[in-house]
Coordinates of N, CA and C in Angstrom, one line a residue:
X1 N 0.8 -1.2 0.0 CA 0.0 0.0 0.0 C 0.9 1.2 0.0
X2 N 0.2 2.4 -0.6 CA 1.0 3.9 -0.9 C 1.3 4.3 0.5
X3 N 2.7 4.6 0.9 CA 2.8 5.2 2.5 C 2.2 6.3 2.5
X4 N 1.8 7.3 1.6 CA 1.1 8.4 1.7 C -0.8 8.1 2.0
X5 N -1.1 6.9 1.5 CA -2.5 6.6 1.8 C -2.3 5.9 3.5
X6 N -1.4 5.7 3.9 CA -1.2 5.0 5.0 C -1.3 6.0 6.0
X7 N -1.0 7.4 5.6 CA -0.3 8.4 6.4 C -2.3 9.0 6.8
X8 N -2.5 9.4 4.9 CA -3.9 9.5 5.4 C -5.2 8.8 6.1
X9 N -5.3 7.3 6.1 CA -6.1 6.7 6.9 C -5.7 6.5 8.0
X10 N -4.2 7.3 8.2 CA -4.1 7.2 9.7 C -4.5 8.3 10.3
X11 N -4.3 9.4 9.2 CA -4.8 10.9 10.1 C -6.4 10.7 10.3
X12 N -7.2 10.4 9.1 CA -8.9 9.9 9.5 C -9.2 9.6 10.3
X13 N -8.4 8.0 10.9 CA -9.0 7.4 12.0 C -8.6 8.1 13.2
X14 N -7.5 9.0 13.4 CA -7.5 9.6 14.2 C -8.4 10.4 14.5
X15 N -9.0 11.5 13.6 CA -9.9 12.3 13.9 C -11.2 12.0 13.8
X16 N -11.3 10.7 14.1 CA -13.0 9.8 13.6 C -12.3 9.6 15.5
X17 N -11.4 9.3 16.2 CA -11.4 8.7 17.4 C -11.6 10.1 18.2
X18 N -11.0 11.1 17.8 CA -11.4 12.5 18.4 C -12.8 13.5 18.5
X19 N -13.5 12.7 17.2 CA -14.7 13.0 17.0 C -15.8 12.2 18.0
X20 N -15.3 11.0 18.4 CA -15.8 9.9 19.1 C -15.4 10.1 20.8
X21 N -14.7 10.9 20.9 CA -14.2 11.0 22.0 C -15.4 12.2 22.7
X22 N -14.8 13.0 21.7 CA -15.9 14.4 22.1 C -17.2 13.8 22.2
X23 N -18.0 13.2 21.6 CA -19.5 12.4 21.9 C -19.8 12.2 23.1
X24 N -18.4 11.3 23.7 CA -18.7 10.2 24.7 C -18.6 11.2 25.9
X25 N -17.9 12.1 25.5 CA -17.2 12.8 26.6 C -18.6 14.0 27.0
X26 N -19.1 14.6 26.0 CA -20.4 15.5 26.3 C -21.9 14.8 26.3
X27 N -21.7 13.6 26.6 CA -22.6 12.7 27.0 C -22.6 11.7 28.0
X28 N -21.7 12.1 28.5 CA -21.3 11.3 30.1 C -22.3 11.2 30.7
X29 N -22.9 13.1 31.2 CA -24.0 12.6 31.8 C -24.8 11.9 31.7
X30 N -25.2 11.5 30.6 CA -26.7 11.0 30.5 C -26.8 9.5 30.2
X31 N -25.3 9.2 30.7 CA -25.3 7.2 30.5 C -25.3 7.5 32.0
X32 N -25.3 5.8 31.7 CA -25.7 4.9 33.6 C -23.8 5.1 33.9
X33 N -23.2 4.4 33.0 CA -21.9 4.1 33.4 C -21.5 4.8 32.7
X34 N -20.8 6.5 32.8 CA -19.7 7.3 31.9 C -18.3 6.4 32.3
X35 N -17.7 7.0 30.6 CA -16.8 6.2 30.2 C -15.3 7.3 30.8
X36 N -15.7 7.9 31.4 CA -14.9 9.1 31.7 C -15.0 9.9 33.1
X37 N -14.6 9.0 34.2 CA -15.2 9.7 35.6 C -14.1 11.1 36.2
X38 N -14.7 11.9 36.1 CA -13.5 13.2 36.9 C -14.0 13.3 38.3
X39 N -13.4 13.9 38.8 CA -13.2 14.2 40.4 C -12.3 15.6 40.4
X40 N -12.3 15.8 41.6 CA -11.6 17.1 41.9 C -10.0 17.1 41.5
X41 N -9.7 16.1 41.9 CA -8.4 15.6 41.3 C -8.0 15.2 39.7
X42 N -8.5 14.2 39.0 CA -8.4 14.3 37.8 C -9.6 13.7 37.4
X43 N -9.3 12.7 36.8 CA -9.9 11.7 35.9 C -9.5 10.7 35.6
X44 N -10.6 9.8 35.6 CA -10.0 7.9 35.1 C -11.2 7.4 34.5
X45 N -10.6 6.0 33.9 CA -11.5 5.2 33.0 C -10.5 4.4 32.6
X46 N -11.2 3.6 31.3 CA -10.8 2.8 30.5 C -10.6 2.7 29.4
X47 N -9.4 2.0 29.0 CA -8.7 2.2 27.3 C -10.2 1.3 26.4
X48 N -11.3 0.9 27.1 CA -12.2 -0.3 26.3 C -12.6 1.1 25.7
X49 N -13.5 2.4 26.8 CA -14.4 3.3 27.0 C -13.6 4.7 25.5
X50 N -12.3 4.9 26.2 CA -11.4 6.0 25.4 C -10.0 5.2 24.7
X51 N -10.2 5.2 23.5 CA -8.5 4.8 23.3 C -7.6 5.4 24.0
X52 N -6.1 5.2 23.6 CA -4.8 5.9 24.0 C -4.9 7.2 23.5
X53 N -5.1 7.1 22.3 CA -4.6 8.3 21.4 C -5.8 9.5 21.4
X54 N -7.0 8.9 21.6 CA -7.9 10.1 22.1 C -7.5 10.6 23.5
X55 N -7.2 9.9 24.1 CA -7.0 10.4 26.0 C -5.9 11.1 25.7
X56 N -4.5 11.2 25.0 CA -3.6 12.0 24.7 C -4.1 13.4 24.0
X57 N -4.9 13.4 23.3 CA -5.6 14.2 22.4 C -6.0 15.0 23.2
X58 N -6.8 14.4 24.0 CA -8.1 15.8 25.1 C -6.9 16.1 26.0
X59 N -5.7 15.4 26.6 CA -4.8 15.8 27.7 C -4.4 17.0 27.1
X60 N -3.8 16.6 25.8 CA -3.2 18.0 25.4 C -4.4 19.4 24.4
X61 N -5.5 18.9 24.3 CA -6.1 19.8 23.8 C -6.8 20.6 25.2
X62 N -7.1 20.1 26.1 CA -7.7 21.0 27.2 C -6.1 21.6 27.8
X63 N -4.8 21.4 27.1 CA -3.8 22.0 28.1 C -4.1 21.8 29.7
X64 N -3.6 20.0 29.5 CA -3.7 20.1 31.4 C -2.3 19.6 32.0
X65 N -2.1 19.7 32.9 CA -0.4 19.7 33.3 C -0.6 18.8 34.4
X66 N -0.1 17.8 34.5 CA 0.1 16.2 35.6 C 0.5 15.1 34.8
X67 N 0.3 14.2 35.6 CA 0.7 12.8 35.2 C -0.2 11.8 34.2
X68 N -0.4 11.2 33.6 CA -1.7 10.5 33.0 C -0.7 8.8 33.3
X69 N -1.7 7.7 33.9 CA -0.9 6.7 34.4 C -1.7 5.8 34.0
X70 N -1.1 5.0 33.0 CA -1.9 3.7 32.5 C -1.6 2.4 33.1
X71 N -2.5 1.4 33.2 CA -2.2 0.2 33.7 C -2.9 -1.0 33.0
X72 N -2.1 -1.7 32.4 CA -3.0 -2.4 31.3 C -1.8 -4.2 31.4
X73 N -2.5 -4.4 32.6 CA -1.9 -6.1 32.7 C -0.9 -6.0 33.7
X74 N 0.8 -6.6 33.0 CA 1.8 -6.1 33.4 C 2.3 -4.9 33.0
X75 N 1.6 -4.1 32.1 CA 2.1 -3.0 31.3 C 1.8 -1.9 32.5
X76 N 2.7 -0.9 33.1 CA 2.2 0.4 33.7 C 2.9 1.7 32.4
X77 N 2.5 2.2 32.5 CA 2.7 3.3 31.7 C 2.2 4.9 32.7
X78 N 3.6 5.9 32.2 CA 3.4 7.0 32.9 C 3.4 8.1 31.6
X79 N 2.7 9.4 31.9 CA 3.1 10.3 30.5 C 2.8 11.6 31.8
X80 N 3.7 12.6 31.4 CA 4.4 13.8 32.3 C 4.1 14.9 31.4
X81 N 2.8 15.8 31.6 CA 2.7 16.4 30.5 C 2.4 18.1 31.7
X82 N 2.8 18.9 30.8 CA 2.9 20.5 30.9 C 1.9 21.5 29.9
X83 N 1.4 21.6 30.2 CA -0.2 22.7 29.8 C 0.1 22.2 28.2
X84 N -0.6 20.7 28.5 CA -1.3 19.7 27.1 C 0.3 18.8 26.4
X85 N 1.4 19.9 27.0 CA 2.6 19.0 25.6 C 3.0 17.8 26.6
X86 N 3.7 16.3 26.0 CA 4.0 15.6 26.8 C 5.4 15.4 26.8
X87 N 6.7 15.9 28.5 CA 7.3 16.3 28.8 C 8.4 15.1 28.8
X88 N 7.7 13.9 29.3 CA 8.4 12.9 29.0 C 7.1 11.3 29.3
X89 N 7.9 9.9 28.7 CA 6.9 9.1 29.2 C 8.0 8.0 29.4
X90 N 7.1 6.8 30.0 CA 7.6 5.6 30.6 C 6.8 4.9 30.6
X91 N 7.2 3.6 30.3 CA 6.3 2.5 30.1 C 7.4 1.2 30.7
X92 N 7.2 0.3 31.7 CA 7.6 -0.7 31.9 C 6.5 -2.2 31.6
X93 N 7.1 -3.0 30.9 CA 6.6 -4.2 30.6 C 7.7 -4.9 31.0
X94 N 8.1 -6.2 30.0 CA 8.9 -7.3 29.6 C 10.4 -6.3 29.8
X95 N 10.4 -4.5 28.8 CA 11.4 -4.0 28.7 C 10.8 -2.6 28.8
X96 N 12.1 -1.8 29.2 CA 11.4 -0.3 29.6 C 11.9 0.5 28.2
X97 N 10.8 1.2 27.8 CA 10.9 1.9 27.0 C 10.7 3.9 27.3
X98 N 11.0 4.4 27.1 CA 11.0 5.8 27.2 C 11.1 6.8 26.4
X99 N 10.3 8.0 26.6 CA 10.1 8.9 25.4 C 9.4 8.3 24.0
X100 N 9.5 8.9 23.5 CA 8.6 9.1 22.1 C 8.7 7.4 22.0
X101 N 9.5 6.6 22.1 CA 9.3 5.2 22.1 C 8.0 4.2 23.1
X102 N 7.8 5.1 24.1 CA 7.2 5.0 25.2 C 5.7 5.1 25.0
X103 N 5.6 6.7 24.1 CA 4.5 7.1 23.9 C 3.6 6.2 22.4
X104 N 4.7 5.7 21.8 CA 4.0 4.6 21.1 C 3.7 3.4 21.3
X105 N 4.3 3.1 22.1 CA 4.1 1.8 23.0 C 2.9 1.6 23.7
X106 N 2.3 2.9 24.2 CA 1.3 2.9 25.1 C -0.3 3.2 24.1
X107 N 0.0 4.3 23.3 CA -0.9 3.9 22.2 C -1.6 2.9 21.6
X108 N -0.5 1.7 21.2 CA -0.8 0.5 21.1 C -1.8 -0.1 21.9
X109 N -1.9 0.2 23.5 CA -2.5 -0.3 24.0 C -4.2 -0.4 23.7
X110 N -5.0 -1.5 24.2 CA -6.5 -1.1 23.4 C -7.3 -2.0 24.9
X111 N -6.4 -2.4 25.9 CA -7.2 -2.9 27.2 C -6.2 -2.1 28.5
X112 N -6.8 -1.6 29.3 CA -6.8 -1.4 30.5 C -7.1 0.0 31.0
X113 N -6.5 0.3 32.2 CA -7.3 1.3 33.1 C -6.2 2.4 32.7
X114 N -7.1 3.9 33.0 CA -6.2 5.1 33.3 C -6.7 5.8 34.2
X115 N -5.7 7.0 34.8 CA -6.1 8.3 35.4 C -5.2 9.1 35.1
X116 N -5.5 10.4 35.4 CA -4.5 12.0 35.5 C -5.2 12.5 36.3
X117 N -4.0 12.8 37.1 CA -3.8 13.5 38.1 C -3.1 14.4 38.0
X118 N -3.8 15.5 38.1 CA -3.6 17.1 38.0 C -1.9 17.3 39.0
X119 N -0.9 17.5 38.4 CA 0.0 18.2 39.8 C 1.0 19.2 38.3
X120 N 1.8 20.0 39.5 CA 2.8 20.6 39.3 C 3.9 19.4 38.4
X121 N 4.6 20.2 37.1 CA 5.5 19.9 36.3 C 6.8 21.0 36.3
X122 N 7.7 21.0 37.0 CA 9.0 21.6 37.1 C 9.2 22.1 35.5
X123 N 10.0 23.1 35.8 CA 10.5 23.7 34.4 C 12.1 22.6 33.8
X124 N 12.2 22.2 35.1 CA 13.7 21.3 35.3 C 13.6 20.4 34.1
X125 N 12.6 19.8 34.4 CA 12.1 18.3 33.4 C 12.3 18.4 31.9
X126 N 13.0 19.7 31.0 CA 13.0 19.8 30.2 C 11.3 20.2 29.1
X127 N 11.5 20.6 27.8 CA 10.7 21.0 27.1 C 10.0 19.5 26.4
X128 N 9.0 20.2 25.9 CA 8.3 18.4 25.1 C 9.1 17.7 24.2
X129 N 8.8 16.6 24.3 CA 9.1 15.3 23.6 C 8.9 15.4 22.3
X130 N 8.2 16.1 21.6 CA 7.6 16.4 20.9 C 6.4 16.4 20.3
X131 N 5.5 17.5 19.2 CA 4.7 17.3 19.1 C 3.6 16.3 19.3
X132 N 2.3 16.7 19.7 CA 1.3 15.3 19.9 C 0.5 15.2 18.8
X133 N 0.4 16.5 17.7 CA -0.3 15.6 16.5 C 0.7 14.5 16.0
X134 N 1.9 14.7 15.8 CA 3.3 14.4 15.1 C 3.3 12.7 15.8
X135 N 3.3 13.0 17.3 CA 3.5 11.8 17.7 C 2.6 10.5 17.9
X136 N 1.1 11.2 17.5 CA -0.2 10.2 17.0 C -0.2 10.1 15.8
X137 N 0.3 11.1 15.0 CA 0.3 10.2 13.7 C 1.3 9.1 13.7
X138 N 2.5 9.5 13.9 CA 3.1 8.4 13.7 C 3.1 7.3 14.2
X139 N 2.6 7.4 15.5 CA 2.0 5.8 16.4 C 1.0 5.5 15.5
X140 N 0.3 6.0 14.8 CA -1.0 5.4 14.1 C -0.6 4.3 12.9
X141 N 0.3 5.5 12.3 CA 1.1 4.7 11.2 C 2.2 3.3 11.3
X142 N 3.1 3.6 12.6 CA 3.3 1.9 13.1 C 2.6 1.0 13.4
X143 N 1.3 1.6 13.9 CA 0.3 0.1 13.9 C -0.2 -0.4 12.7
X144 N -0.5 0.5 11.9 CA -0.9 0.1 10.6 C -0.1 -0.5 9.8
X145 N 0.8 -0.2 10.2 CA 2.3 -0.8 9.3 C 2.6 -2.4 9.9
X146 N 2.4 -2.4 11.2 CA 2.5 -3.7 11.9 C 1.6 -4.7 11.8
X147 N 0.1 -3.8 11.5 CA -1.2 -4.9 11.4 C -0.8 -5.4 9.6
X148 N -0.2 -4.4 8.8 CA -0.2 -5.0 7.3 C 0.8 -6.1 7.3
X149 N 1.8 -5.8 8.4 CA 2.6 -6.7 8.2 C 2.4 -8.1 8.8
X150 N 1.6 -8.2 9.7 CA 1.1 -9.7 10.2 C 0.1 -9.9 9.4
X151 N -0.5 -9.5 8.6 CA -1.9 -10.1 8.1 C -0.7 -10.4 6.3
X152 N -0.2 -10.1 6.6 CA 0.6 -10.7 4.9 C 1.7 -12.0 5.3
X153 N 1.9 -12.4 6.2 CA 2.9 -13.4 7.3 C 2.2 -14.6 6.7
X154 N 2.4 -16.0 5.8 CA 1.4 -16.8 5.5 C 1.7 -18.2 6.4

């Protein structure tokens, strides 16, 4: 397949998961079980409820600054973000990965729990990791590239 059509059904399905996000999210109230519980402190749920990459999306489009902490098996995952950009991440499984490696790693994920918790992010910690459209697209585009590549394996 064209890497440029790959590039675009990756950007789609991103903004079909951001479109879907916003739904669930201004409709919370009015389900039995919202997919999205806040508190005074942050917010939690589920990767079944919000993907990865939408929950990165609203972290950094509301510009909110704490921790977002995923737990998905043996997988924990941390992301350290500063009014919406993400400053650094960590992910320990099998092997520890970090930074922009980290943050695609956790993308991937499509089972388990999260929260963010609102706190203070030091100036010390350095500037972002880089961009978060930049770094969903390209997590989008490795899974795509991974799912073509197991489904052609005979």
């Amino acid at each position: 397949m064209d890497p440029s059509l790959l590039l675009v059904a990756g950007l789609c399905a991103l903004l079909l998961l951001i479109g879907f996000l916003v739904g669930r999210v201004s409709k919370k109230t009015q389900s039995a079980v919202p997919p999205l519980i806040q508190s005074e402190r942050g917010f939690r749920g589920s990767l079944t409820d919000i993907p990865m990459a939408s929950l990165i999306n609203l972290v950094a489009g509301e510009r909110k600054t704490g921790m977002l902490r995923v737990v998905a098996g043996l997988t924990v995952g941390h992301i350290l973000c500063r009014n919406g950009q993400i400053i650094s991440a960590h992910v320990e499984v099998h092997q520890i990965s970090e930074g922009v490696e980290a943050v695609y790693d956790l993308v991937r994920l499509e089972r388990g729990d999260f929260d963010f918790e609102p706190r203070p992010v030091g100036e010390g910690l350095g500037e972002s990791i880089g961009d978060v459209t930049h770094l969903l697209m390209e997590a989008v585009r490795r899974i795509d590239e991974e799912r073509e590549r197991t489904t052609r394996r005979p």
